[in-house]
PDB file of C-alpha atoms and ligand atoms in Angstrom:
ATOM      1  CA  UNK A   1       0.000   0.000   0.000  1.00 91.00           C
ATOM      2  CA  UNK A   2       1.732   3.363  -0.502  1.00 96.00           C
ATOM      3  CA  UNK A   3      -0.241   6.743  -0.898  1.00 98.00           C
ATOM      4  CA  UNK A   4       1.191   9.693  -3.332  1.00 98.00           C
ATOM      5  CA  UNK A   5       0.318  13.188  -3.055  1.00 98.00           C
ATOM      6  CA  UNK A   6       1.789  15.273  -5.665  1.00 98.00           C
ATOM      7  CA  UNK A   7       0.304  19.381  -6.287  1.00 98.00           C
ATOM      8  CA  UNK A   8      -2.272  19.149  -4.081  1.00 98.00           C
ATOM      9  CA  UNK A   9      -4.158  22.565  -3.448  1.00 98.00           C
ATOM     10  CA  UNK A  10      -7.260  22.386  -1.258  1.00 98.00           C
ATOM     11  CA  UNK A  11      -9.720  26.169  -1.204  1.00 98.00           C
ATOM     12  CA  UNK A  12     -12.181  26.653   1.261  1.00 97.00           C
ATOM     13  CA  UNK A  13     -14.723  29.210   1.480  1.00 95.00           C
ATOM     14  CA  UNK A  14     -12.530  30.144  -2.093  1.00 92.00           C
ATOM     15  CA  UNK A  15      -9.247  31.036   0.297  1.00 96.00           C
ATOM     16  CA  UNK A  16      -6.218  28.930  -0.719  1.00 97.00           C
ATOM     17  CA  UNK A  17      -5.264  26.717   2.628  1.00 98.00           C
ATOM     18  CA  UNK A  18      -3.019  24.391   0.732  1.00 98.00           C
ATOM     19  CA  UNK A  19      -0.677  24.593  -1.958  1.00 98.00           C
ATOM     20  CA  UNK A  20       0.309  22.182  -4.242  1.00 98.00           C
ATOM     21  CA  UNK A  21       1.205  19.666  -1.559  1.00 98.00           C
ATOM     22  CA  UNK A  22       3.460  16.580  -1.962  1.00 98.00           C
ATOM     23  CA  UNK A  23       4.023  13.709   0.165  1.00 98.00           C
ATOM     24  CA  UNK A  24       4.291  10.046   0.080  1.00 98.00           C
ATOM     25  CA  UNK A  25       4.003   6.988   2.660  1.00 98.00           C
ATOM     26  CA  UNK A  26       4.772   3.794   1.404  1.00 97.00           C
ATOM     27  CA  UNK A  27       3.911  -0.079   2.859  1.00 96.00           C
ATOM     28  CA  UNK A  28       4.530  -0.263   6.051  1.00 95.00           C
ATOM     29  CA  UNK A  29       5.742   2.908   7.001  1.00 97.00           C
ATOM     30  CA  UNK A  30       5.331   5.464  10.063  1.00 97.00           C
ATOM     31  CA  UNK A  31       5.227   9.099   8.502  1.00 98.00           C
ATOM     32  CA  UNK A  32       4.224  12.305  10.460  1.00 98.00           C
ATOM     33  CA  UNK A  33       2.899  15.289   9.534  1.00 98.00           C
ATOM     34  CA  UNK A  34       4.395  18.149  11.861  1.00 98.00           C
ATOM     35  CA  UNK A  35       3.214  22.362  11.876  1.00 97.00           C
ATOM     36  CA  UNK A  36       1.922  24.836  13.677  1.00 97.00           C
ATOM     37  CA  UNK A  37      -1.848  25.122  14.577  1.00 96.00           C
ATOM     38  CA  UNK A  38      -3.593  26.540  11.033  1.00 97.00           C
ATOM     39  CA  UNK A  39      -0.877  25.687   8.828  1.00 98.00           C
ATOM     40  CA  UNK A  40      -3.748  23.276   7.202  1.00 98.00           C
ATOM     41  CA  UNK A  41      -2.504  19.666   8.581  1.00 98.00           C
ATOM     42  CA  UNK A  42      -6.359  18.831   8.510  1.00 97.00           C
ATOM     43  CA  UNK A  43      -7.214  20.303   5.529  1.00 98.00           C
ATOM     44  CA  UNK A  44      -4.907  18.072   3.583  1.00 98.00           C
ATOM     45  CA  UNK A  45      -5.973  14.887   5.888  1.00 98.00           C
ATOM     46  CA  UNK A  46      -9.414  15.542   5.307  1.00 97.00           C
ATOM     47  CA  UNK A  47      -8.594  16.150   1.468  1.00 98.00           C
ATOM     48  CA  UNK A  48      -7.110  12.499   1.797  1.00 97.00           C
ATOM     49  CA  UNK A  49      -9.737  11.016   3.287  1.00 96.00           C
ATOM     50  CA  UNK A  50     -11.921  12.790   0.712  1.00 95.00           C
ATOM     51  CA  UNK A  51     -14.386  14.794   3.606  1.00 95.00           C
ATOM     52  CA  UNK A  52     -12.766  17.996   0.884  1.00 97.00           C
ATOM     53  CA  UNK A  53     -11.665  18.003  -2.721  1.00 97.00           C
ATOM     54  CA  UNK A  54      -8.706  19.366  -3.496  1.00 98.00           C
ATOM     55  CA  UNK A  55      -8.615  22.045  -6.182  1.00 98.00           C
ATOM     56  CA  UNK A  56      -5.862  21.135  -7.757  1.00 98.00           C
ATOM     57  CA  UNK A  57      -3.430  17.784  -8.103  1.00 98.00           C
ATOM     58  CA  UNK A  58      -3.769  14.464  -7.378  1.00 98.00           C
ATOM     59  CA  UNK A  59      -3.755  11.783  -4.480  1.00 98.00           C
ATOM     60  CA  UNK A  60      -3.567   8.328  -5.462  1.00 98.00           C
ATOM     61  CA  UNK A  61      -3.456   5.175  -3.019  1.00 96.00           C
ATOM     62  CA  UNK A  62      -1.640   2.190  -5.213  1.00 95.00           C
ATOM     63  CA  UNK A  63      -1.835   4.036  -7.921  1.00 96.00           C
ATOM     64  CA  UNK A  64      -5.791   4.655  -8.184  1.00 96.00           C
ATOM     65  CA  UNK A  65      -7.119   8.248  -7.382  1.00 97.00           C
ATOM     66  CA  UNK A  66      -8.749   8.178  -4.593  1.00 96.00           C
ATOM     67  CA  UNK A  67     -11.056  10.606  -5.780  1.00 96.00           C
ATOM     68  CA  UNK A  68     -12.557   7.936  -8.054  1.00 96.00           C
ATOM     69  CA  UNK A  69     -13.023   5.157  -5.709  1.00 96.00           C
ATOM     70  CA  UNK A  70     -16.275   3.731  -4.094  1.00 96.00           C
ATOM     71  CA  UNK A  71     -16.913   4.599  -0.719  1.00 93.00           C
ATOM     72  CA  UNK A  72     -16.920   0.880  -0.252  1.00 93.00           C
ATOM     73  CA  UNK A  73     -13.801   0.786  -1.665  1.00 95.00           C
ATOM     74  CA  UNK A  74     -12.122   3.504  -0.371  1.00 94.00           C
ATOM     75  CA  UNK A  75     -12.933   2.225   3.461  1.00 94.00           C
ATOM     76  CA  UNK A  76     -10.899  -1.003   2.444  1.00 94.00           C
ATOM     77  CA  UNK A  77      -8.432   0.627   2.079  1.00 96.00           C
ATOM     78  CA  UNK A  78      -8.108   3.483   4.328  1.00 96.00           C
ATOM     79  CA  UNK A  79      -8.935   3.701   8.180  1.00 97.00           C
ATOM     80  CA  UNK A  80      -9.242   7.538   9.505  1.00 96.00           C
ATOM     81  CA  UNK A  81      -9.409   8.561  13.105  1.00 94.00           C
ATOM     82  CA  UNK A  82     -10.415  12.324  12.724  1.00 91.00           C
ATOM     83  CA  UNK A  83      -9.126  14.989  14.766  1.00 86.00           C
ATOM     84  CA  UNK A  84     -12.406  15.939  15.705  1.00 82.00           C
ATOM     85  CA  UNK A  85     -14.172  13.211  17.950  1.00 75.00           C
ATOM     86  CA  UNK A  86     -17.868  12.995  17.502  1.00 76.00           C
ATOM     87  CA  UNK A  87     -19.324  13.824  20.827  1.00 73.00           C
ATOM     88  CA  UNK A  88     -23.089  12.773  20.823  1.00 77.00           C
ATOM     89  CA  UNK A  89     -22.651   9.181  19.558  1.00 79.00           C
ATOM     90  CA  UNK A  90     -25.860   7.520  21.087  1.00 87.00           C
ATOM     91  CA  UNK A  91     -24.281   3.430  20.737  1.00 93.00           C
ATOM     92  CA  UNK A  92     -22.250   1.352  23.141  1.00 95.00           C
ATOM     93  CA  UNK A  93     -18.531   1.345  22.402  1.00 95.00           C
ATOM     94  CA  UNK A  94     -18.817  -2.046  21.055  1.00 95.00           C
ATOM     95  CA  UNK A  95     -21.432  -0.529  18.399  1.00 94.00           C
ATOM     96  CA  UNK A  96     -18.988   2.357  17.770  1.00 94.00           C
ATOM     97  CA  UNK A  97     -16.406  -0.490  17.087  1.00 96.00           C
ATOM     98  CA  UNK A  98     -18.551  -2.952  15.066  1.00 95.00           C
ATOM     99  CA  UNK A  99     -18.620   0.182  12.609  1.00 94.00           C
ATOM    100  CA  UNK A 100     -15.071   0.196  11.051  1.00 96.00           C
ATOM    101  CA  UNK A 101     -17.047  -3.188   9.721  1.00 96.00           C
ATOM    102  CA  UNK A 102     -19.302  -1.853   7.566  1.00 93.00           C
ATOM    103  CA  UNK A 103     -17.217  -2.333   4.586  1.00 94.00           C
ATOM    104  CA  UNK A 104     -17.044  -5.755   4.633  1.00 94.00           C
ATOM    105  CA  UNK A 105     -19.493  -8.548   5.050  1.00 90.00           C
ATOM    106  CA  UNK A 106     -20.768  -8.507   8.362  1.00 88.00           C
ATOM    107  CA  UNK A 107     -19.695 -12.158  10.109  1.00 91.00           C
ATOM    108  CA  UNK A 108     -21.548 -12.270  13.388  1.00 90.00           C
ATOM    109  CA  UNK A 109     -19.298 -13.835  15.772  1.00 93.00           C
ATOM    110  CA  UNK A 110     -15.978 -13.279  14.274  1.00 94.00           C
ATOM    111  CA  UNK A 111     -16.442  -9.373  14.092  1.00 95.00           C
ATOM    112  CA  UNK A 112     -17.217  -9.815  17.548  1.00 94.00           C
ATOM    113  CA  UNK A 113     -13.965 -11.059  18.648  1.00 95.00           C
ATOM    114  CA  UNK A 114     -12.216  -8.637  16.012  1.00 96.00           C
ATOM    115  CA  UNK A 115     -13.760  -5.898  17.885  1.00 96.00           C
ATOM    116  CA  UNK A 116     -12.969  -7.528  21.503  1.00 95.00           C
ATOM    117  CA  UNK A 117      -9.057  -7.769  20.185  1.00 96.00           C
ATOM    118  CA  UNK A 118      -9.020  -4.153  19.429  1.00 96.00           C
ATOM    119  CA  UNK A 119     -10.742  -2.922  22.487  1.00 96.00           C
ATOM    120  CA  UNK A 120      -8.276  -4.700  24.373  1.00 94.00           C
ATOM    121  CA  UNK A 121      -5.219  -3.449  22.249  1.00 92.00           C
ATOM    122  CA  UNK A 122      -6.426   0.273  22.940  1.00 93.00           C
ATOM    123  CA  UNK A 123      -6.764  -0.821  26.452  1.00 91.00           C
ATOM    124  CA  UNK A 124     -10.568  -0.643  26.625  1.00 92.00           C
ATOM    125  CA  UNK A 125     -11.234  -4.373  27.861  1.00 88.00           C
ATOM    126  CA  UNK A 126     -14.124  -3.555  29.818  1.00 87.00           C
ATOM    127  CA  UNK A 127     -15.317  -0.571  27.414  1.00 86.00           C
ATOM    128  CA  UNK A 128     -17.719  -2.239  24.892  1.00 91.00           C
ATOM    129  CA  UNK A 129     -21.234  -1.920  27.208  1.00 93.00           C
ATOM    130  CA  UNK A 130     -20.613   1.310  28.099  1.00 95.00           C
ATOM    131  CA  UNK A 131     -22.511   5.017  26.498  1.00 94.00           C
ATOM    132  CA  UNK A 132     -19.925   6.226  24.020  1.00 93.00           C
ATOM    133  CA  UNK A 133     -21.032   9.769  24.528  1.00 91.00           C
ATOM    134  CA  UNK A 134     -20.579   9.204  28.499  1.00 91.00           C
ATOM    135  CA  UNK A 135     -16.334   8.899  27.759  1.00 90.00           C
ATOM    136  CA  UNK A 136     -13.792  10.649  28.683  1.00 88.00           C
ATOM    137  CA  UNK A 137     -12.799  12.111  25.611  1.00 86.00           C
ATOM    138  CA  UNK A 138      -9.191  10.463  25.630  1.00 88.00           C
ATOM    139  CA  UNK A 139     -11.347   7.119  26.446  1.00 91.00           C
ATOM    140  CA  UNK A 140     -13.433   8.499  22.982  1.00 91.00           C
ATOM    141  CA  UNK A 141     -10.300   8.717  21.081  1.00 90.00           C
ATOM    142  CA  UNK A 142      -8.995   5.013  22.026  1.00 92.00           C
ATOM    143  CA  UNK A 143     -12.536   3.768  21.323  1.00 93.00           C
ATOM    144  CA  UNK A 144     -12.396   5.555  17.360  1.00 94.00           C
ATOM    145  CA  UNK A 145      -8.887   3.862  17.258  1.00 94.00           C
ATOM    146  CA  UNK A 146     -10.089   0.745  17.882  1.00 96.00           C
ATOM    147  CA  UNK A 147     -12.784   1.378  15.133  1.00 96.00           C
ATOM    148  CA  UNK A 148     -10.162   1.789  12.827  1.00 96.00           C
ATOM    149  CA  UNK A 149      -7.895  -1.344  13.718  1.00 96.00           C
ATOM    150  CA  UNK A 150     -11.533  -3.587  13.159  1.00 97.00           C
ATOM    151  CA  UNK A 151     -11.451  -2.019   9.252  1.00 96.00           C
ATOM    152  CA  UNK A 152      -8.350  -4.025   8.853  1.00 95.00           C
ATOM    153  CA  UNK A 153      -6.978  -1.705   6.199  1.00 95.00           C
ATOM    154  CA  UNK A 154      -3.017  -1.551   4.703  1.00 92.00           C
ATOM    155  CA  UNK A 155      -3.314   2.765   5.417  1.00 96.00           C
ATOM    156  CA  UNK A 156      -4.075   4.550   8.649  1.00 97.00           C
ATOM    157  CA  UNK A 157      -5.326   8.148   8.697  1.00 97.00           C
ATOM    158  CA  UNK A 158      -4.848   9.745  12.088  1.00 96.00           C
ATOM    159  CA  UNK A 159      -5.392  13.498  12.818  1.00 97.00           C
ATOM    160  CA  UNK A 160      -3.764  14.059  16.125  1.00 95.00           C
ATOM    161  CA  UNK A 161      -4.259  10.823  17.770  1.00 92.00           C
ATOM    162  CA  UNK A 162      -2.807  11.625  20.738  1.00 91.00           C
ATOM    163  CA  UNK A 163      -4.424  14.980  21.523  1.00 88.00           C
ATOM    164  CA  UNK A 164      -7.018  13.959  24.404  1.00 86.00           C
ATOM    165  CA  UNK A 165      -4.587  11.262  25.774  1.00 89.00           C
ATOM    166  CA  UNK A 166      -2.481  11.275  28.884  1.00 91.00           C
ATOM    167  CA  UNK A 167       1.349  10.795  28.697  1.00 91.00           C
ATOM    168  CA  UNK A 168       1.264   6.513  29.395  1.00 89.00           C
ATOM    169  CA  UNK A 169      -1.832   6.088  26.486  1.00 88.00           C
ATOM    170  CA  UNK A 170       0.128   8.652  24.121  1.00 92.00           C
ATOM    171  CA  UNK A 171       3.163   5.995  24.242  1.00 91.00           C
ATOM    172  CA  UNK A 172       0.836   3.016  23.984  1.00 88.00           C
ATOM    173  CA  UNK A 173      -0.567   4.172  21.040  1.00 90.00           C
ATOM    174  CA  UNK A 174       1.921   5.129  19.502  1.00 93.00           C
ATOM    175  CA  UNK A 175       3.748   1.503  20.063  1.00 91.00           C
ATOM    176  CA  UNK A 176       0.456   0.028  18.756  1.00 90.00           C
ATOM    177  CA  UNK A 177       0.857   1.941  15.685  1.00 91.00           C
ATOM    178  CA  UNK A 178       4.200   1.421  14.566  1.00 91.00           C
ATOM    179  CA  UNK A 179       3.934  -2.112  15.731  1.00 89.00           C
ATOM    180  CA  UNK A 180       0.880  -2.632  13.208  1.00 89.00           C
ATOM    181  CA  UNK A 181       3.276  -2.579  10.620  1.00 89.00           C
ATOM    182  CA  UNK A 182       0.841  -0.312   8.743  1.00 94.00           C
ATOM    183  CA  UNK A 183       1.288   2.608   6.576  1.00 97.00           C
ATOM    184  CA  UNK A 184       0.551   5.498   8.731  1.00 97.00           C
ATOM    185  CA  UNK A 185       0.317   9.344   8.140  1.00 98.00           C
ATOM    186  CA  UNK A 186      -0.090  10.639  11.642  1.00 98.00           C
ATOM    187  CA  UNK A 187      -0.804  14.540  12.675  1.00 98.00           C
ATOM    188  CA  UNK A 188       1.508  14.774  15.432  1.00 96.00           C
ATOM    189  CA  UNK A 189       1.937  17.832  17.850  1.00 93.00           C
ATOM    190  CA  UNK A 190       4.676  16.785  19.659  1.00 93.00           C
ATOM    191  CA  UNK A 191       7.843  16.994  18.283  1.00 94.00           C
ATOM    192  CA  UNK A 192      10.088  14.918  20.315  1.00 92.00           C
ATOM    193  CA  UNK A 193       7.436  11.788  20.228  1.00 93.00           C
ATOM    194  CA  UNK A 194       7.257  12.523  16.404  1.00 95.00           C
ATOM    195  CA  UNK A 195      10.958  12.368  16.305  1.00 94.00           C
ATOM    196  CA  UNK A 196      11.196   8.757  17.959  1.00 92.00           C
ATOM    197  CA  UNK A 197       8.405   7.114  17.056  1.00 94.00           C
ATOM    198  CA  UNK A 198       8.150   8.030  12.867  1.00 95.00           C
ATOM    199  CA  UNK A 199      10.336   6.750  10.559  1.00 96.00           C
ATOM    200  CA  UNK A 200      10.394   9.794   8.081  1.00 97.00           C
ATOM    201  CA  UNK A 201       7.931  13.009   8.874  1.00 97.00           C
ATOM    202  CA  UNK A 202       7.314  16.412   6.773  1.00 98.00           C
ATOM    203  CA  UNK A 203       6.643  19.690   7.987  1.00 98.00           C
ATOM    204  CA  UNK A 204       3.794  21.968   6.957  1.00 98.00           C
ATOM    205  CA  UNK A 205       3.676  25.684   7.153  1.00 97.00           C
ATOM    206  CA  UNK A 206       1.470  28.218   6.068  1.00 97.00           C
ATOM    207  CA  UNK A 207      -0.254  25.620   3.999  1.00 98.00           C
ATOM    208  CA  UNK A 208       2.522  24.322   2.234  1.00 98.00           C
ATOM    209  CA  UNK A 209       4.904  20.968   2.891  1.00 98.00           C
ATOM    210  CA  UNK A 210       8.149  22.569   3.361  1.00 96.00           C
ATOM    211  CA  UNK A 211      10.803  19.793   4.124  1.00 97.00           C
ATOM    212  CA  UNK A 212      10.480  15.618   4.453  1.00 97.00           C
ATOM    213  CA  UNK A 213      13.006  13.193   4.977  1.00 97.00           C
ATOM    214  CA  UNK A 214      14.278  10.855   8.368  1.00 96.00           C
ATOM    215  CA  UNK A 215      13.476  13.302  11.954  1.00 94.00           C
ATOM    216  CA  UNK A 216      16.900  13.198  12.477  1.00 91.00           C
ATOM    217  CA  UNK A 217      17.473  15.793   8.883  1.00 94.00           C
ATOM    218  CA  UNK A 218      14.434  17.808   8.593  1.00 95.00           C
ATOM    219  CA  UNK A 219      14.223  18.825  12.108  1.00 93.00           C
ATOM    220  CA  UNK A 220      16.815  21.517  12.243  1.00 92.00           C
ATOM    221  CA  UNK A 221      17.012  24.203  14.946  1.00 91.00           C
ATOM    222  CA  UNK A 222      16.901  26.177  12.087  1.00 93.00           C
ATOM    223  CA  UNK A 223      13.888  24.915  10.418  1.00 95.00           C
ATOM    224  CA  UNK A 224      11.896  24.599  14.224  1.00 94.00           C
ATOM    225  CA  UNK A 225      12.497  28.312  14.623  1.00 93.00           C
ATOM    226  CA  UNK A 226      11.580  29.133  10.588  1.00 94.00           C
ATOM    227  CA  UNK A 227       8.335  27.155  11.328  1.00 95.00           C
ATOM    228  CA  UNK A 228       7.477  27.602  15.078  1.00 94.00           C
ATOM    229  CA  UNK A 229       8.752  30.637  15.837  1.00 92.00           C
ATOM    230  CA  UNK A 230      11.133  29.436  18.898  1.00 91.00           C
ATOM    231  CA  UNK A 231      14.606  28.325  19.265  1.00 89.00           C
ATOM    232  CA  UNK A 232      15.411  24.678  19.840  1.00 85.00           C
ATOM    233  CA  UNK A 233      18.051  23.319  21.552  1.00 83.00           C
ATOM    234  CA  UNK A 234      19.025  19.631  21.222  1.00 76.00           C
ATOM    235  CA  UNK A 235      19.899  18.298  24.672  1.00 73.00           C
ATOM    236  CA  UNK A 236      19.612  15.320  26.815  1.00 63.00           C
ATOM    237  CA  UNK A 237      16.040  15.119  28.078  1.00 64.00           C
ATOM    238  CA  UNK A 238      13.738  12.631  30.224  1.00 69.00           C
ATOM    239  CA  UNK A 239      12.791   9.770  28.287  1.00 72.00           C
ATOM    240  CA  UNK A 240       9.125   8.516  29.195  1.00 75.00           C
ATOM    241  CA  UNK A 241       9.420   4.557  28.373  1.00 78.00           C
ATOM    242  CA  UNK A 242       5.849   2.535  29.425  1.00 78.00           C
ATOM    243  CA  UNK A 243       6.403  -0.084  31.870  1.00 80.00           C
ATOM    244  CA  UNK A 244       5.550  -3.667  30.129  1.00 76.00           C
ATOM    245  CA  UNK A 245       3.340  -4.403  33.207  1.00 70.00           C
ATOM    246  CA  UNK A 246       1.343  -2.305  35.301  1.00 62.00           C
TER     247      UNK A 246
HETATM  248  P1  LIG B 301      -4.306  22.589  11.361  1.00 75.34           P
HETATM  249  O1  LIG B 301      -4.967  21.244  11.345  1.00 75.34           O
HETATM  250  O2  LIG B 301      -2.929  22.581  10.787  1.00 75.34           O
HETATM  251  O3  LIG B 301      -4.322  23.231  12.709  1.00 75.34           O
HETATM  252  P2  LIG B 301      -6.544  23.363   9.651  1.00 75.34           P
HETATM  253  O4  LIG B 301      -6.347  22.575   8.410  1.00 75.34           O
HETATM  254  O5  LIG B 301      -7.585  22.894  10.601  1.00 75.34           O
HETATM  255  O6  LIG B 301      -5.133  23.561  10.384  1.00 75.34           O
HETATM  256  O7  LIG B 301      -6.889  24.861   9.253  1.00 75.34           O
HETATM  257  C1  LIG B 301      -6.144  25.550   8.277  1.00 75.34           C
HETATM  258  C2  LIG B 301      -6.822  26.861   7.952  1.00 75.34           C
HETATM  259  O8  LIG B 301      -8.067  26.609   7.316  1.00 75.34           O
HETATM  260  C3  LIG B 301      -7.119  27.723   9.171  1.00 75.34           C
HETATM  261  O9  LIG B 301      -6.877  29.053   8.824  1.00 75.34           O
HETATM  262  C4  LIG B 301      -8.608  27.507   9.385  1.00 75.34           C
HETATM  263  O10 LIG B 301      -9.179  28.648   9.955  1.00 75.34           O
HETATM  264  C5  LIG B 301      -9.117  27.279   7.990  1.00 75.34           C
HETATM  265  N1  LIG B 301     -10.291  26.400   7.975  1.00 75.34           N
HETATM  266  C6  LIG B 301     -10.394  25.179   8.533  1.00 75.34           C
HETATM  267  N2  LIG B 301     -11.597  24.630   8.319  1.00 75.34           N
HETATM  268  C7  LIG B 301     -12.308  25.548   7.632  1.00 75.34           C
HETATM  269  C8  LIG B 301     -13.634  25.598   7.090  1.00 75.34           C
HETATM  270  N3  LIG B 301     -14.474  24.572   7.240  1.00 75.34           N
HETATM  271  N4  LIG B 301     -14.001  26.702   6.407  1.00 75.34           N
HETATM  272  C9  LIG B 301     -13.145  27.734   6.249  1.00 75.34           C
HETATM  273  N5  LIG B 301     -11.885  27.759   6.720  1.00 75.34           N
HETATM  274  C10 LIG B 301     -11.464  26.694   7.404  1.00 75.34           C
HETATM  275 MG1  LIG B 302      -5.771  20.058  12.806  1.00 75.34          MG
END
């Protein structure tokens, strides 16, 4: 699975957000997408996951414009966790879940388990009776992400995953992600997580994609203060690790 964006300019309300926007993930990889608030990270996402057209370019996954796909087909092949979690959701968790199978053939029992594995990988075990819209809204966030592990697809959409989550669930999810083995384009606020967890990450600013490559290149003091607007010093810091057991 690999996606492609190359020239991709998304309008809205007719006021150029992005502009001609290139990036690429291929199989298997982590990739993040790093920039200040407004710089249009979610514009382009949602362009990818089609909620916007772009005006201009094209975004293909394996080849096919997305564009042009079924809906049906287009859920096979891309799981999204927005960055925007829906609040009023009147099902259980497990109904929440169940949903990332709607583009398959529904199987009963096995989609049960499917969605009892993920539950348990986002560390909801004991989540799937419960109100969605009674959550915590980091609890919302793990229960969307296990909506999107049940779609079983080869590309992962996820708009600031993290956001809502305290420091132990950022790190688990983030292990669950890169452990999935599946290519990922992750909105990412923090830097230093982005850093250690991606294997390659681009920066957006002001709407456009300024620099890509390995963490370890593109994130220059110089370009952090060109982009953020602060000066950043590399130094030895506290490592948060998860504990295997707890
Ligand atoms: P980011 O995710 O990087 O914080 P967004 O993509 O959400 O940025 O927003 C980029 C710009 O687009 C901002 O200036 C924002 O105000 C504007 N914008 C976002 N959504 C809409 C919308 N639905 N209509 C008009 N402008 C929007
Ligand atoms: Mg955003």
């Amino acid at each position: 699975m690999r996606l492609d964006l190359s020239g991709v300019s998304v309008r809205l309300d007719d006021r150029p957000i992005v502009h001609e926007a290139g990036l690429r993930v291929d199989d298997g990889e982590f990739v993040a997408l790093v920039g200040p608030n407004g710089c249009g990270k979610s514009t382009l996402m949602r362009t990818i996951y089609r909620a916007l057209r772009p005006s201009a370019g094209l975004i293909t996954v394996d080849g096919d414009d997305v564009h042009g796909l079924s809906w049906r087909e287009s859920a096979r092949r891309t799981a999204v966790v927005a960055q925007e979690t829906p609040a009023e959701l009147d099902f259980t968790v497990g109904e929440v879940v169940l949903m990332g199978r709607t583009p398959y053939r529904l199987e009963g029992q096995a989609d049960a388990e499917r969605c009892a594995r993920a539950l348990e990988r986002v560390g909801l075990t004991d989540g799937a009776d419960r109100v969605y819209a009674t959550l915590s809204g980091g609890e919302k966030q793990r229960a969307l992400i296990a909506r999107a592990l049940v779609q079983e697809t080869r590309l992962l959409l996820l708009d600031e995953p993290t956001s809502h989550l305290d420091v132990r669930h950022q790190l688990e999810i983030l292990h669950l992600v890169r452990e999935l083995g599946v290519a990922t384009l992750a909105v990412l606020h923090d830097l230093n997580q982005a850093a250690a967890f991606c294997d390659r990450l681009y920066v957006m600013s002001a709407g456009r994609v300024l620099a890509g490559g390995p963490p370890g290149q593109v994130l220059t003091p110089e370009l952090i203060s060109e982009v953020y607007g602060v000066r950043a010093v590399r130094r030895t810091q506290l490592v948060f690790e998860r504990l295997e057991e707890r």
